[in-house]
One Martini backbone bead per residue (centre of mass of N, CA, C, O) as a GRO file, in nm:
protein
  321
    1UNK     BB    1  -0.042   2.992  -2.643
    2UNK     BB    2  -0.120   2.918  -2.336
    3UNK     BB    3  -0.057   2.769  -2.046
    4UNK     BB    4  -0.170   2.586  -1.723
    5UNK     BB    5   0.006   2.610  -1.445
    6UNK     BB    6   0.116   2.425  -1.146
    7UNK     BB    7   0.232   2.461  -0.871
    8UNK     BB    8   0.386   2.216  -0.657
    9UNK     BB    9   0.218   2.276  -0.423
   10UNK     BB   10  -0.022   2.194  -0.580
   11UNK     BB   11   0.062   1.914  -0.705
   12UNK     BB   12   0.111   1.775  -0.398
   13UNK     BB   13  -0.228   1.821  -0.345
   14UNK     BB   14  -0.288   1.615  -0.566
   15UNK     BB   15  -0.094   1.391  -0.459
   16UNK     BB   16  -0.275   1.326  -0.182
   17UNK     BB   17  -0.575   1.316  -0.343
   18UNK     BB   18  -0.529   1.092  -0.520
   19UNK     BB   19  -0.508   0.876  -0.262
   20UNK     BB   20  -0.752   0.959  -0.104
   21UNK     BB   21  -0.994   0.966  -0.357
   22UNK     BB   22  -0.887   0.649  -0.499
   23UNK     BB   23  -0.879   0.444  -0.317
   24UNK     BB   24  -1.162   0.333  -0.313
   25UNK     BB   25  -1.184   0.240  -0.601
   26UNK     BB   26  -0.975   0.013  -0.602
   27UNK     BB   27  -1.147  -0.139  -0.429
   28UNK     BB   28  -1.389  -0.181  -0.578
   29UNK     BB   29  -1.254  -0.347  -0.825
   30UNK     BB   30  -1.143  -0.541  -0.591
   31UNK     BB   31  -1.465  -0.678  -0.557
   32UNK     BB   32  -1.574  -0.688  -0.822
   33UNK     BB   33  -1.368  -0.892  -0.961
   34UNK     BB   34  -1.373  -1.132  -0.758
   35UNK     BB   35  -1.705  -1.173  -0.820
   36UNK     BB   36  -1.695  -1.240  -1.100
   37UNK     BB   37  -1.536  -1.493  -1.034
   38UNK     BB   38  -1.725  -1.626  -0.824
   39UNK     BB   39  -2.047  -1.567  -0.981
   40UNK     BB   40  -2.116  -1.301  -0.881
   41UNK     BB   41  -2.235  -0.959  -0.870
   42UNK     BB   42  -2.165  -0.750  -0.615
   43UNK     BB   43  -2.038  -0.489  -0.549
   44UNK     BB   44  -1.991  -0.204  -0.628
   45UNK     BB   45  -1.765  -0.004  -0.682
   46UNK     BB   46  -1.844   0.268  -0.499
   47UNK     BB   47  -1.904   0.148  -0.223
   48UNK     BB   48  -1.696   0.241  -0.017
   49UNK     BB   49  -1.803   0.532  -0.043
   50UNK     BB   50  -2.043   0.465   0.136
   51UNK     BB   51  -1.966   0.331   0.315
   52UNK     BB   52  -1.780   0.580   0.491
   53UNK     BB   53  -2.045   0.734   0.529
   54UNK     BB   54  -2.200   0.604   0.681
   55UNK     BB   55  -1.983   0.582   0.920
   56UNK     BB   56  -1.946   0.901   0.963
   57UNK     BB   57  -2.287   0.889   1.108
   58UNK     BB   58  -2.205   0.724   1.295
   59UNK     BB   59  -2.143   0.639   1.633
   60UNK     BB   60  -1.914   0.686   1.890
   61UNK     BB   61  -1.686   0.437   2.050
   62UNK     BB   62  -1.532   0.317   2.369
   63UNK     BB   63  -1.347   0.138   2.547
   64UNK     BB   64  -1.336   0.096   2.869
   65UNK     BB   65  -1.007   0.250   2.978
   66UNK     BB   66  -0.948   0.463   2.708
   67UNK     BB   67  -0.733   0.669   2.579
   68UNK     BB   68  -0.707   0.920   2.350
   69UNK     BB   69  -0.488   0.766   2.174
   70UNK     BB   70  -0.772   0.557   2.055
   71UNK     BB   71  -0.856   0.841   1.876
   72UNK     BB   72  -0.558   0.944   1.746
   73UNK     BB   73  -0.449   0.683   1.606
   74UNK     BB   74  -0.651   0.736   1.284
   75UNK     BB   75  -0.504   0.969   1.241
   76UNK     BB   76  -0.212   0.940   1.240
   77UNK     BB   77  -0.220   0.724   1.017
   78UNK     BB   78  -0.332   0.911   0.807
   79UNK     BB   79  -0.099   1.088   0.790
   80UNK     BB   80   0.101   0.915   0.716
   81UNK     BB   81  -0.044   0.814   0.448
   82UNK     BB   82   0.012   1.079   0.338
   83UNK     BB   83   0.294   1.185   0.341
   84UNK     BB   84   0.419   0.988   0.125
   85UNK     BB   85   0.333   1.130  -0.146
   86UNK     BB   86   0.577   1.330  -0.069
   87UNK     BB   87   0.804   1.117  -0.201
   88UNK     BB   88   0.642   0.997  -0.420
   89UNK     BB   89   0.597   0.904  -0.719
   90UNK     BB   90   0.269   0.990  -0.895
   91UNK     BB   91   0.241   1.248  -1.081
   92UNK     BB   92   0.570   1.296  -1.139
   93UNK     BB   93   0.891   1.269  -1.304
   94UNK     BB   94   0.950   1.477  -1.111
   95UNK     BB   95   1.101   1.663  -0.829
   96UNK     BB   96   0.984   1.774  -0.551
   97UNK     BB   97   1.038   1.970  -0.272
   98UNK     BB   98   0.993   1.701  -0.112
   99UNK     BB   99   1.101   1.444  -0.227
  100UNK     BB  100   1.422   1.462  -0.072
  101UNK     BB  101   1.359   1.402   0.206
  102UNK     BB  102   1.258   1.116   0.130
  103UNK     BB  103   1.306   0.805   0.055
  104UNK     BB  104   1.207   0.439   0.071
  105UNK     BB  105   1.277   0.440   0.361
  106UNK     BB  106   1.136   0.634   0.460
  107UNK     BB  107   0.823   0.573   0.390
  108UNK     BB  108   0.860   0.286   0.551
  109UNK     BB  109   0.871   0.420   0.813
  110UNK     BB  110   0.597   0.573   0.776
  111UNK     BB  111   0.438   0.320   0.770
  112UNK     BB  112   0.518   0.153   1.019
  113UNK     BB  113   0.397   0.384   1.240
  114UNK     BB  114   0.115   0.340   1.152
  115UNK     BB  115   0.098   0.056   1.243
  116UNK     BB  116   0.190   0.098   1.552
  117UNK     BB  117  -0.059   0.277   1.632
  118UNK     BB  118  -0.269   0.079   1.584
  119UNK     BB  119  -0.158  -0.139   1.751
  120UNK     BB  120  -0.157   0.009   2.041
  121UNK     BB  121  -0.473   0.090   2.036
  122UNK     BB  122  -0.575  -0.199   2.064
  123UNK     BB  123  -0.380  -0.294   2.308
  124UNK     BB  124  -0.560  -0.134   2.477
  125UNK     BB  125  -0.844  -0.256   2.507
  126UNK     BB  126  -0.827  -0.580   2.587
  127UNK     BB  127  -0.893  -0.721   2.369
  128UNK     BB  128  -0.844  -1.023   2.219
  129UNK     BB  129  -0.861  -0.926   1.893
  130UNK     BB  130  -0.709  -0.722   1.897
  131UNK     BB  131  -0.443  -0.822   2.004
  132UNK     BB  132  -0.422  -1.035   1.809
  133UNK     BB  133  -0.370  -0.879   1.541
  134UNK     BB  134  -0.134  -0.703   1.671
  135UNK     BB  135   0.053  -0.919   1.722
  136UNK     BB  136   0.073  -1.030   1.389
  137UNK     BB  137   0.134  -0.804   1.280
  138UNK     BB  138   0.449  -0.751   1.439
  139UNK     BB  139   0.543  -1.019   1.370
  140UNK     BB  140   0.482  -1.002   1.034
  141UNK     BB  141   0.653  -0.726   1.010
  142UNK     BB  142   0.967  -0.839   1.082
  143UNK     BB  143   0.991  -0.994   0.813
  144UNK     BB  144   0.884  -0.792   0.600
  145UNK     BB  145   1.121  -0.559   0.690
  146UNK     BB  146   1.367  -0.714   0.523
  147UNK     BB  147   1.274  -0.729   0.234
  148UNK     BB  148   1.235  -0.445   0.168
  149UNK     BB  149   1.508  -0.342   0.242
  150UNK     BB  150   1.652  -0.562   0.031
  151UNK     BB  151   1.524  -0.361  -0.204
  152UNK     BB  152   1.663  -0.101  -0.163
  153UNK     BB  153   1.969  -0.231  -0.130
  154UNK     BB  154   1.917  -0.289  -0.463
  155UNK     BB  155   1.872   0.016  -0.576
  156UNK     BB  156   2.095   0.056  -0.420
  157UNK     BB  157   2.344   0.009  -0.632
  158UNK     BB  158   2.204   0.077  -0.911
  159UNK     BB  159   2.160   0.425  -0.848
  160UNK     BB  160   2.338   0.508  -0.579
  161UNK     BB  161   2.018   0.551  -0.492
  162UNK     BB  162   1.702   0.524  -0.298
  163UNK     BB  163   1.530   0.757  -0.509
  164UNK     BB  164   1.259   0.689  -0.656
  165UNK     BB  165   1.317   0.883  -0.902
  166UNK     BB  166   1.559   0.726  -0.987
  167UNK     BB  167   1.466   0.508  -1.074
  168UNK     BB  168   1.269   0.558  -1.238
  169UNK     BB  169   1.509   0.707  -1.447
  170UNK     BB  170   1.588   0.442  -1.515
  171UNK     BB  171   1.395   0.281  -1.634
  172UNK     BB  172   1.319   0.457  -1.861
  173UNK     BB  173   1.553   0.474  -2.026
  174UNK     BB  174   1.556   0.161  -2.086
  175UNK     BB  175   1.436  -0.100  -2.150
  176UNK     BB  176   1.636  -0.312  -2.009
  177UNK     BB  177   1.636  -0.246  -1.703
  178UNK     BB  178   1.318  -0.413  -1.671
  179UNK     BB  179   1.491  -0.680  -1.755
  180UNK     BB  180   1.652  -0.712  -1.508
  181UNK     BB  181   1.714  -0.943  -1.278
  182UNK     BB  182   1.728  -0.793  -1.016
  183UNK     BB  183   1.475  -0.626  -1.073
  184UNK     BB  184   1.292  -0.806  -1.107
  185UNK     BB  185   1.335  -0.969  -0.806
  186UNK     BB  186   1.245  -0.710  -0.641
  187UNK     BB  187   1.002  -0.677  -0.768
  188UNK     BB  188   0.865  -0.958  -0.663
  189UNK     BB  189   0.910  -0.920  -0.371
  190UNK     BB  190   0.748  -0.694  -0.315
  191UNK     BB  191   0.478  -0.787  -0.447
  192UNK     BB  192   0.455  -0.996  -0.192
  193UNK     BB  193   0.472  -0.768   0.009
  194UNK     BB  194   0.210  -0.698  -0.070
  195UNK     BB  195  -0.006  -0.884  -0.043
  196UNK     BB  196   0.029  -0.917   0.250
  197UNK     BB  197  -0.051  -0.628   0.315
  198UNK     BB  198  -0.320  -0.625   0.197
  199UNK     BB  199  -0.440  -0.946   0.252
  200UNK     BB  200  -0.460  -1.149   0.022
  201UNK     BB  201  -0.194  -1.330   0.040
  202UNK     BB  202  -0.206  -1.589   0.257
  203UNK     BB  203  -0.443  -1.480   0.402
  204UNK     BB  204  -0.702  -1.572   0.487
  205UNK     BB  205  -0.896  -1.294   0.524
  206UNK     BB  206  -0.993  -0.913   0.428
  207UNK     BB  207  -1.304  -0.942   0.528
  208UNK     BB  208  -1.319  -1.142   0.772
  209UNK     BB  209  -1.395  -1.301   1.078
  210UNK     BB  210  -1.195  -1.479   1.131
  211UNK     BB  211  -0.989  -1.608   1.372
  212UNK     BB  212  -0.717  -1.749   1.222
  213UNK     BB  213  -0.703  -1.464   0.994
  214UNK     BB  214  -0.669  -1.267   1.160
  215UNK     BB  215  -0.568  -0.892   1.138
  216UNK     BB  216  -0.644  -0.622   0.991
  217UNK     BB  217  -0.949  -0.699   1.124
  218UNK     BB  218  -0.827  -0.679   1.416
  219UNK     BB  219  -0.738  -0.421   1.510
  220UNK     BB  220  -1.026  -0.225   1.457
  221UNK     BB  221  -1.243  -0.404   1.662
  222UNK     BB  222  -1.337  -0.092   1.837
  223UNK     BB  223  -1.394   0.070   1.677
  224UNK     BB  224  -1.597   0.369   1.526
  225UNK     BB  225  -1.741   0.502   1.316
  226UNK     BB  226  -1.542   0.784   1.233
  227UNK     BB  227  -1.267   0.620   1.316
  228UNK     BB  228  -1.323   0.315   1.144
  229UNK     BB  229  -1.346   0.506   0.872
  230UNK     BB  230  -1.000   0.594   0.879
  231UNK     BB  231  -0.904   0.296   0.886
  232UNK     BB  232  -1.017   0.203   0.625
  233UNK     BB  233  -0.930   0.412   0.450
  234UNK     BB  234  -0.604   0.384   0.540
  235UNK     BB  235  -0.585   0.114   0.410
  236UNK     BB  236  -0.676   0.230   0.109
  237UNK     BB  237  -0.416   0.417   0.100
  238UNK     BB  238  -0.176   0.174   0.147
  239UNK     BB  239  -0.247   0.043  -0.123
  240UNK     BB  240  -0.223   0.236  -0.354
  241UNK     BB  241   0.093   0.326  -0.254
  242UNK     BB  242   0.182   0.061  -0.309
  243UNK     BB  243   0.121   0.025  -0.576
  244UNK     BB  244   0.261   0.324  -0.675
  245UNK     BB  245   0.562   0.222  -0.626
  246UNK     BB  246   0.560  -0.033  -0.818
  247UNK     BB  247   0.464   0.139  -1.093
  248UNK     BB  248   0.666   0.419  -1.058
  249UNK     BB  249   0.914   0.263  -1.017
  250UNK     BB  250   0.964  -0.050  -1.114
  251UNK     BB  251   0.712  -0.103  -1.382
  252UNK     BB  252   0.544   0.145  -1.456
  253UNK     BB  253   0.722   0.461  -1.514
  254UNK     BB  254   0.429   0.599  -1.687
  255UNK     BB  255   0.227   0.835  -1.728
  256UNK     BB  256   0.399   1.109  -1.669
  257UNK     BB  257   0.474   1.408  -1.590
  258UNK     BB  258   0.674   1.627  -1.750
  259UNK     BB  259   0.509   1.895  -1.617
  260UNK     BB  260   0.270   2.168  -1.512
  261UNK     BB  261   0.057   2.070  -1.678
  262UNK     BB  262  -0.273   2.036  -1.644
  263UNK     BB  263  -0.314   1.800  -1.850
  264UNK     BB  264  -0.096   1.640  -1.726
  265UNK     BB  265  -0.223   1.601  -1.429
  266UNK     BB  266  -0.462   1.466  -1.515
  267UNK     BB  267  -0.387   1.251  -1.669
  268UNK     BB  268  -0.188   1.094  -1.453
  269UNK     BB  269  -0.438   1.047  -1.262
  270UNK     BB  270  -0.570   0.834  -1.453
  271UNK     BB  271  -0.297   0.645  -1.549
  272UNK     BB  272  -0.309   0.540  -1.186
  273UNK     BB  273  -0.576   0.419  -1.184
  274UNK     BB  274  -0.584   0.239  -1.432
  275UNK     BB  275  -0.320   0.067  -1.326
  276UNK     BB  276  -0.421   0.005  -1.041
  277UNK     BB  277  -0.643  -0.153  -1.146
  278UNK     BB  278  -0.529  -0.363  -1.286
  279UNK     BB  279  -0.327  -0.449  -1.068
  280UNK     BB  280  -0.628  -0.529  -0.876
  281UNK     BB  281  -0.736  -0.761  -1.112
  282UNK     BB  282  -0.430  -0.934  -1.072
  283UNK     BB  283  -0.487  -0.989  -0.776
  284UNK     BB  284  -0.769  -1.114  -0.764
  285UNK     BB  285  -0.690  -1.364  -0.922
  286UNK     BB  286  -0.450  -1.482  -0.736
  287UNK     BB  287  -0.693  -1.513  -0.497
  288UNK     BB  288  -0.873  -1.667  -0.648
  289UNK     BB  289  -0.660  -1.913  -0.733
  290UNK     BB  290  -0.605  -1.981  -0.431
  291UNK     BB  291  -0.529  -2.089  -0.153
  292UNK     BB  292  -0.561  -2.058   0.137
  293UNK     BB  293  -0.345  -2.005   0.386
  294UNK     BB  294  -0.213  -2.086   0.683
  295UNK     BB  295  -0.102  -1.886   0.903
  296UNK     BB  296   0.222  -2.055   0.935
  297UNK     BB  297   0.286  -1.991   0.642
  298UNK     BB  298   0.354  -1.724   0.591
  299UNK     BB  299   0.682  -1.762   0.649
  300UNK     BB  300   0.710  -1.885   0.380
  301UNK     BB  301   0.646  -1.684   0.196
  302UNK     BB  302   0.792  -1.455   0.256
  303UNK     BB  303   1.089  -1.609   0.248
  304UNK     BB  304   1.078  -1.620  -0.056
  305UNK     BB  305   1.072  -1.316  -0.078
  306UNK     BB  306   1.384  -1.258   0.039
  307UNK     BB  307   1.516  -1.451  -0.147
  308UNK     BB  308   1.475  -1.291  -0.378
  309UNK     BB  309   1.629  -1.052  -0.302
  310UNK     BB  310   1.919  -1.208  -0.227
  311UNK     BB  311   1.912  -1.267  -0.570
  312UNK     BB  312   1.949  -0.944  -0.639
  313UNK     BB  313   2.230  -0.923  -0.527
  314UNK     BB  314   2.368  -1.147  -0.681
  315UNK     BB  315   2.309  -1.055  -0.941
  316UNK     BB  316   2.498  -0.806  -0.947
  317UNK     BB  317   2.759  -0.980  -0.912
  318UNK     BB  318   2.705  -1.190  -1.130
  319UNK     BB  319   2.636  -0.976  -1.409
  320UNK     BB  320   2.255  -0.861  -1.375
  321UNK     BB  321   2.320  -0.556  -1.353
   0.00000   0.00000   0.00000
C-alpha cells in the first residue's frame, strides 16, 4: 500500500496558509482564555474570523494627503510576514528547498521591514496618535533588536550556525540540549521579547486605545476597511510566527513530519496549532496575573531580557555550554 506523498513546493505553501489561516484562531483563544480569567464569558475563540470579514466588507478611506505607499504597506507588510514561513521550521523537521535561503536573522530582518512599512505608512498620515505609535514602536524596537541578536549569536556559538533547523535537530537531538543553561538563557530572553513584541506585558494594553499605553493599536489607527483587516491580519500573523519560532526551534521541536507523507503534514498542523494555543494560554496567564507597567519601564523589561542574553553567551564560556 503506497502513501500519498506531498511535493516540497506543495509543503511550503501548506506552511504558509497554516500561518496565515490558524492566526486568527490562537488569538481567538487568547482573548478566550484571559476572559476566563477575568470571570466573563468574552469573545467566541472563531470571532477574530468574523471580525477580518466584517473589515474586508467595509469602505476603505485614506486621509488626504497620503499617497500610494498608505495604500500598499498592509500588502507589503503581510507579505513579509508569509516570507517567514518559508524560512523556518513550521510543519517538517527537515529543510525546504527555501529553508536555506535565510538564517534566524534573515527572518527577523524580514520582520523588521514589515514593522518599518508600516511605521512609515502611519507617520505619512500626519495623525498625532498614528505618528505617536509608530515613533514608540521603533523606539523599543531599536532596544528589542540586539537582545534578538544576542539570541541568535548564541544559537550560532552552540549549533556553529544559525540556521533554525539546524538548532531544532540539536535540541531534538538529545534531552539534555533543552535543559542547557545557555539554551534555557537565551529561550527565555527571546520569551521576553515575543511578550513585548506581541503587545501582552510590559505594554498598557494590546487591544484599547489608551493614549499612554498606545503602540502597535496606534500604528494603523488610520486605516480602514480591508486594508485595516490586513494590518490586523498581519499582526496575527506575526504573532503566531514568533510562537512558531520559540515552539519548532528552542522550546520543543517535536511532532514535525520527518516525511512528506500527506498524513503526517496534517498531523503537523494540528500539534502546531495545539503547541501554539498552549502556549498563548500560558502567555494570557502571564498577562492577566501582572499589573500592566508604565510606558518608561518598558525599557527595563527590555534591559532585563538583554541580560538574559548576555548571560547565555557567558554562561557557554564558563561551560554551561
Amino acid at each position: 500500500m503506497t502513501t500519498l506523498e506531498l511535493t516540497p513546493p506543495v509543503i511550503q505553501a501548506t506552511q504558509v496558509l497554516t500561518i496565515a489561516v490558524g492566526a486568527p484562531l490562537i488569538t481567538g483563544v487568547i482573548a478566550r482564555v484571559e476572559a476566563m480569567l477575568q470571570g466573563r464569558h468574552g469573545p467566541r475563540v472563531l470571532q477574530p474570523y468574523s471580525d477580518l470579514a466584517k473589515l474586508f466588507r467595509k469602505e476603505s478611506l485614506a486621509p488626504r494627503g497620503t499617497g500610494p505607499f498608505f495604500l500598499a504597506a498592509p500588502f507589503v507588510a503581510m507579505a513579509c510576514y508569509l516570507t517567514v514561513p518559508l524560512l523556518i521550521p513550521v510543519l517538517t523537521s527537515y529543510a525546504l528547498p527555501l529553508g536555506f535561503m535565510g538564517d534566524i536573522l534573515g527572518g527577523g530582518f524580514v520582520l523588521a521591514l514589515a514593522s518599518f512599512v508600516v511605521a512609515v505608512a502611519a507617520a505619512e498620515t500626519g495623525d498625532s496618535y498614528a505618528q505617536l505609535g509608530s515613533s514608540r514602536a521603533k523606539t523599543f524596537g531599536a532596544i528589542t533588536e540586539p537582545v534578538v541578536l544576542l539570541v541568535v549569536f548564541t544559537v550560532a556559538i552552540v549549533t556553529a550556525t544559525d540556521l533554525p533547523y539546524v538548532l531544532g535537530a540539536t535540541v531534538r537531538s538529545s534531552p539534555d540540549q533543552i535543559v542547557r543553561p545557555a539554551h534555557l538563557l537565551a529561550s527565555a530572553a527571546l520569551f521576553m521579547v515575543i511578550l513585548f513584541e506581541t503587545g501582552r506585558i510590559p505594554i498598557e494594553t494590546h487591544t484599547g486605545t489608551t493614549e499612554l499605553g498606545m503602540i502597535e493599536e496606534a500604528r494603523p489607527f488610520e486605516h480602514s476597511g480591508p486594508y485595516f483587516a490586513v494590518l490586523k491580519w498581519g499582526s496575527m500573523a506575526k504573532q503566531l510566527i514568533l510562537f512558531t519560532l520559540l515552539l519548532n526551534v528552542f522550546v520543543a521541536p517535536w511532532g514535525m513530519a520527518a516525511t512528506r507523507d500527506v498524513g503526517g503534514v496534517l498531523l503537523a498542523v494540528v500539534l502546531l496549532l495545539a503547541k501554539s494555543c498552549v502556549l498563548g494560554g500560558v502567555i494570557a496567564v502571564i498577562d492577566d496575573s501582572f499589573a500592566k507597567l508604565r510606558l518608561f519601564k518598558i525599557t527595563e523589561f527590555v534591559a532585563a531580557a538583554f541580560l538574559l542574553a548576555i548571560l547565555a553567551i557567558f554562561t557557554l564560556y564558563l561551560g554551561g555550554g
